[in-house]
mmCIF file of N, CA and C in Angstrom:
data_model
loop_
_atom_site.group_PDB
_atom_site.id
_atom_site.type_symbol
_atom_site.label_atom_id
_atom_site.label_comp_id
_atom_site.label_asym_id
_atom_site.label_seq_id
_atom_site.Cartn_x
_atom_site.Cartn_y
_atom_site.Cartn_z
ATOM 1 N N UNK R 1 81.469 -59.979 221.409
ATOM 2 C CA UNK R 1 80.530 -60.696 220.568
ATOM 3 C C UNK R 1 80.964 -62.163 220.514
ATOM 4 N N UNK R 2 79.981 -63.030 220.470
ATOM 5 C CA UNK R 2 80.260 -64.465 220.415
ATOM 6 C C UNK R 2 80.841 -64.857 219.057
ATOM 7 N N UNK R 3 81.385 -66.050 219.005
ATOM 8 C CA UNK R 3 81.906 -66.558 217.728
ATOM 9 C C UNK R 3 80.782 -66.647 216.695
ATOM 10 N N UNK R 4 79.603 -67.055 217.154
ATOM 11 C CA UNK R 4 78.437 -67.135 216.273
ATOM 12 C C UNK R 4 78.116 -65.759 215.688
ATOM 13 N N UNK R 5 78.060 -64.754 216.554
ATOM 14 C CA UNK R 5 77.775 -63.392 216.104
ATOM 15 C C UNK R 5 78.840 -62.865 215.161
ATOM 16 N N UNK R 6 80.088 -63.164 215.461
ATOM 17 C CA UNK R 6 81.192 -62.729 214.606
ATOM 18 C C UNK R 6 81.098 -63.367 213.226
ATOM 19 N N UNK R 7 80.750 -64.645 213.190
ATOM 20 C CA UNK R 7 80.600 -65.348 211.913
ATOM 21 C C UNK R 7 79.443 -64.771 211.111
ATOM 22 N N UNK R 8 78.319 -64.519 211.783
ATOM 23 C CA UNK R 8 77.177 -63.920 211.082
ATOM 24 C C UNK R 8 77.543 -62.553 210.517
ATOM 25 N N UNK R 9 78.205 -61.751 211.329
ATOM 26 C CA UNK R 9 78.576 -60.410 210.857
ATOM 27 C C UNK R 9 79.500 -60.502 209.642
ATOM 28 N N UNK R 10 80.441 -61.430 209.677
ATOM 29 C CA UNK R 10 81.347 -61.622 208.550
ATOM 30 C C UNK R 10 80.576 -62.002 207.289
ATOM 31 N N UNK R 11 79.602 -62.895 207.441
ATOM 32 C CA UNK R 11 78.803 -63.309 206.283
ATOM 33 C C UNK R 11 77.968 -62.149 205.748
ATOM 34 N N UNK R 12 77.414 -61.341 206.652
ATOM 35 C CA UNK R 12 76.649 -60.165 206.225
ATOM 36 C C UNK R 12 77.560 -59.212 205.459
ATOM 37 N N UNK R 13 78.755 -58.974 205.973
ATOM 38 C CA UNK R 13 79.696 -58.070 205.304
ATOM 39 C C UNK R 13 80.084 -58.589 203.924
ATOM 40 N N UNK R 14 80.289 -59.909 203.805
ATOM 41 C CA UNK R 14 80.635 -60.490 202.503
ATOM 42 C C UNK R 14 79.490 -60.328 201.514
ATOM 43 N N UNK R 15 78.280 -60.608 201.968
ATOM 44 C CA UNK R 15 77.108 -60.473 201.084
ATOM 45 C C UNK R 15 76.873 -59.023 200.715
ATOM 46 N N UNK R 16 77.104 -58.115 201.663
ATOM 47 C CA UNK R 16 76.922 -56.698 201.374
ATOM 48 C C UNK R 16 77.915 -56.243 200.312
ATOM 49 N N UNK R 17 79.155 -56.684 200.421
ATOM 50 C CA UNK R 17 80.163 -56.333 199.410
ATOM 51 C C UNK R 17 79.750 -56.868 198.045
ATOM 52 N N UNK R 18 79.232 -58.093 198.009
ATOM 53 C CA UNK R 18 78.771 -58.679 196.746
ATOM 54 C C UNK R 18 77.570 -57.913 196.206
ATOM 55 N N UNK R 19 76.690 -57.457 197.101
ATOM 56 C CA UNK R 19 75.532 -56.664 196.684
ATOM 57 C C UNK R 19 75.987 -55.372 196.013
ATOM 58 N N UNK R 20 76.965 -54.709 196.599
ATOM 59 C CA UNK R 20 77.472 -53.450 196.033
ATOM 60 C C UNK R 20 78.071 -53.687 194.647
ATOM 61 N N UNK R 21 78.842 -54.752 194.499
ATOM 62 C CA UNK R 21 79.436 -55.076 193.195
ATOM 63 C C UNK R 21 78.336 -55.339 192.171
ATOM 64 N N UNK R 22 77.335 -56.125 192.563
ATOM 65 C CA UNK R 22 76.230 -56.439 191.648
ATOM 66 C C UNK R 22 75.451 -55.180 191.284
ATOM 67 N N UNK R 23 75.214 -54.322 192.265
ATOM 68 C CA UNK R 23 74.491 -53.068 191.998
ATOM 69 C C UNK R 23 75.284 -52.193 191.032
ATOM 70 N N UNK R 24 76.574 -52.070 191.261
ATOM 71 C CA UNK R 24 77.415 -51.249 190.384
ATOM 72 C C UNK R 24 77.463 -51.797 188.962
ATOM 73 N N UNK R 25 77.315 -53.125 188.827
ATOM 74 C CA UNK R 25 77.332 -53.760 187.505
ATOM 75 C C UNK R 25 75.951 -53.764 186.850
ATOM 76 N N UNK R 26 74.933 -53.316 187.588
ATOM 77 C CA UNK R 26 73.587 -53.285 187.030
ATOM 78 C C UNK R 26 72.888 -54.634 187.013
ATOM 79 N N UNK R 27 73.313 -55.550 187.866
ATOM 80 C CA UNK R 27 72.722 -56.888 187.926
ATOM 81 C C UNK R 27 71.638 -56.918 189.002
ATOM 82 N N UNK R 28 70.455 -56.453 188.638
ATOM 83 C CA UNK R 28 69.369 -56.290 189.602
ATOM 84 C C UNK R 28 68.988 -57.585 190.308
ATOM 85 N N UNK R 29 68.947 -58.688 189.572
ATOM 86 C CA UNK R 29 68.541 -59.945 190.196
ATOM 87 C C UNK R 29 69.563 -60.396 191.238
ATOM 88 N N UNK R 30 70.842 -60.226 190.940
ATOM 89 C CA UNK R 30 71.876 -60.577 191.921
ATOM 90 C C UNK R 30 71.776 -59.680 193.152
ATOM 91 N N UNK R 31 71.475 -58.405 192.936
ATOM 92 C CA UNK R 31 71.279 -57.486 194.062
ATOM 93 C C UNK R 31 70.160 -58.018 194.949
ATOM 94 N N UNK R 32 69.071 -58.430 194.319
ATOM 95 C CA UNK R 32 67.937 -58.979 195.065
ATOM 96 C C UNK R 32 68.353 -60.223 195.861
ATOM 97 N N UNK R 33 69.081 -61.129 195.225
ATOM 98 C CA UNK R 33 69.500 -62.358 195.904
ATOM 99 C C UNK R 33 70.390 -62.066 197.110
ATOM 100 N N UNK R 34 71.351 -61.166 196.936
ATOM 101 C CA UNK R 34 72.244 -60.826 198.045
ATOM 102 C C UNK R 34 71.465 -60.124 199.161
ATOM 103 N N UNK R 35 70.540 -59.252 198.778
ATOM 104 C CA UNK R 35 69.712 -58.584 199.783
ATOM 105 C C UNK R 35 68.877 -59.574 200.575
ATOM 106 N N UNK R 36 68.313 -60.561 199.883
ATOM 107 C CA UNK R 36 67.503 -61.583 200.556
ATOM 108 C C UNK R 36 68.363 -62.395 201.525
ATOM 109 N N UNK R 37 69.564 -62.729 201.125
ATOM 110 C CA UNK R 37 70.455 -63.501 202.010
ATOM 111 C C UNK R 37 70.844 -62.677 203.232
ATOM 112 N N UNK R 38 71.093 -61.391 203.031
ATOM 113 C CA UNK R 38 71.414 -60.522 204.166
ATOM 114 C C UNK R 38 70.241 -60.483 205.140
ATOM 115 N N UNK R 39 69.024 -60.346 204.613
ATOM 116 C CA UNK R 39 67.843 -60.347 205.483
ATOM 117 C C UNK R 39 67.750 -61.657 206.271
ATOM 118 N N UNK R 40 67.997 -62.782 205.595
ATOM 119 C CA UNK R 40 67.969 -64.085 206.276
ATOM 120 C C UNK R 40 68.987 -64.130 207.417
ATOM 121 N N UNK R 41 70.190 -63.644 207.144
ATOM 122 C CA UNK R 41 71.235 -63.656 208.170
ATOM 123 C C UNK R 41 70.871 -62.745 209.341
ATOM 124 N N UNK R 42 70.289 -61.585 209.048
ATOM 125 C CA UNK R 42 69.886 -60.668 210.110
ATOM 126 C C UNK R 42 68.758 -61.263 210.948
ATOM 127 N N UNK R 43 67.831 -61.956 210.301
ATOM 128 C CA UNK R 43 66.748 -62.617 211.035
ATOM 129 C C UNK R 43 67.303 -63.725 211.931
ATOM 130 N N UNK R 44 68.262 -64.482 211.421
ATOM 131 C CA UNK R 44 68.886 -65.539 212.220
ATOM 132 C C UNK R 44 69.576 -64.926 213.443
ATOM 133 N N UNK R 45 70.271 -63.831 213.222
ATOM 134 C CA UNK R 45 70.948 -63.158 214.327
ATOM 135 C C UNK R 45 69.934 -62.708 215.377
ATOM 136 N N UNK R 46 68.829 -62.135 214.939
ATOM 137 C CA UNK R 46 67.799 -61.667 215.868
ATOM 138 C C UNK R 46 67.222 -62.825 216.678
ATOM 139 N N UNK R 47 67.000 -63.955 216.032
ATOM 140 C CA UNK R 47 66.468 -65.133 216.735
ATOM 141 C C UNK R 47 67.405 -65.606 217.841
ATOM 142 N N UNK R 48 68.683 -65.332 217.679
ATOM 143 C CA UNK R 48 69.678 -65.780 218.657
ATOM 144 C C UNK R 48 70.172 -64.641 219.551
ATOM 145 N N UNK R 49 69.471 -63.522 219.508
ATOM 146 C CA UNK R 49 69.793 -62.421 220.404
ATOM 147 C C UNK R 49 71.043 -61.644 220.057
ATOM 148 N N UNK R 50 71.479 -61.708 218.821
ATOM 149 C CA UNK R 50 72.669 -60.966 218.391
ATOM 150 C C UNK R 50 72.235 -59.565 217.958
ATOM 151 N N UNK R 51 72.857 -58.559 218.523
ATOM 152 C CA UNK R 51 72.549 -57.167 218.194
ATOM 153 C C UNK R 51 73.177 -56.819 216.850
ATOM 154 N N UNK R 52 72.342 -56.500 215.870
ATOM 155 C CA UNK R 52 72.837 -56.213 214.519
ATOM 156 C C UNK R 52 72.736 -54.732 214.165
ATOM 157 N N UNK R 53 72.432 -53.900 215.147
ATOM 158 C CA UNK R 53 72.336 -52.463 214.849
ATOM 159 C C UNK R 53 73.644 -51.968 214.250
ATOM 160 N N UNK R 54 73.510 -51.252 213.152
ATOM 161 C CA UNK R 54 74.678 -50.672 212.506
ATOM 162 C C UNK R 54 75.389 -51.575 211.519
ATOM 163 N N UNK R 55 74.937 -52.807 211.369
ATOM 164 C CA UNK R 55 75.593 -53.719 210.424
ATOM 165 C C UNK R 55 75.309 -53.317 208.987
ATOM 166 N N UNK R 56 74.057 -52.994 208.695
ATOM 167 C CA UNK R 56 73.654 -52.681 207.319
ATOM 168 C C UNK R 56 72.661 -51.530 207.362
ATOM 169 N N UNK R 57 72.812 -50.594 206.451
ATOM 170 C CA UNK R 57 71.861 -49.495 206.322
ATOM 171 C C UNK R 57 70.545 -50.055 205.776
ATOM 172 N N UNK R 58 69.435 -49.911 206.516
ATOM 173 C CA UNK R 58 68.153 -50.442 206.042
ATOM 174 C C UNK R 58 67.748 -49.911 204.666
ATOM 175 N N UNK R 59 68.143 -48.695 204.337
ATOM 176 C CA UNK R 59 67.804 -48.132 203.028
ATOM 177 C C UNK R 59 68.443 -48.931 201.903
ATOM 178 N N UNK R 60 69.615 -49.474 202.146
ATOM 179 C CA UNK R 60 70.284 -50.294 201.131
ATOM 180 C C UNK R 60 69.490 -51.570 200.898
ATOM 181 N N UNK R 61 69.010 -52.187 201.975
ATOM 182 C CA UNK R 61 68.212 -53.405 201.816
ATOM 183 C C UNK R 61 66.888 -53.102 201.128
ATOM 184 N N UNK R 62 66.280 -51.961 201.452
ATOM 185 C CA UNK R 62 65.027 -51.586 200.794
ATOM 186 C C UNK R 62 65.227 -51.437 199.293
ATOM 187 N N UNK R 63 66.376 -50.933 198.897
ATOM 188 C CA UNK R 63 66.646 -50.742 197.468
ATOM 189 C C UNK R 63 67.038 -52.042 196.776
ATOM 190 N N UNK R 64 67.203 -53.125 197.546
ATOM 191 C CA UNK R 64 67.604 -54.412 196.968
ATOM 192 C C UNK R 64 66.406 -55.261 196.561
ATOM 193 N N UNK R 65 65.197 -54.718 196.706
ATOM 194 C CA UNK R 65 64.001 -55.451 196.284
ATOM 195 C C UNK R 65 63.837 -55.355 194.779
ATOM 196 N N UNK R 66 63.286 -56.415 194.194
ATOM 197 C CA UNK R 66 62.976 -56.387 192.766
ATOM 198 C C UNK R 66 61.770 -55.490 192.540
ATOM 199 N N UNK R 67 61.822 -54.704 191.488
ATOM 200 C CA UNK R 67 60.684 -53.851 191.131
ATOM 201 C C UNK R 67 60.180 -54.260 189.766
ATOM 202 N N UNK R 68 58.934 -53.909 189.516
ATOM 203 C CA UNK R 68 58.335 -54.274 188.221
ATOM 204 C C UNK R 68 58.946 -53.525 187.078
#
């Protein structure tokens, strides 16, 4: 993996860890923010041809959306 891909993966892992902490603390808005940042990073990776399969469980990102 390129240095760019490695950096993106590291950032995704950091945000995912923060998402888990926020979820465990019941901070729904923070969960949403971390989920949105992870999506942004994954989209950036896709634009640059970085394979992100297996980085994040899609179900976790789906649960990071704000609900009414």
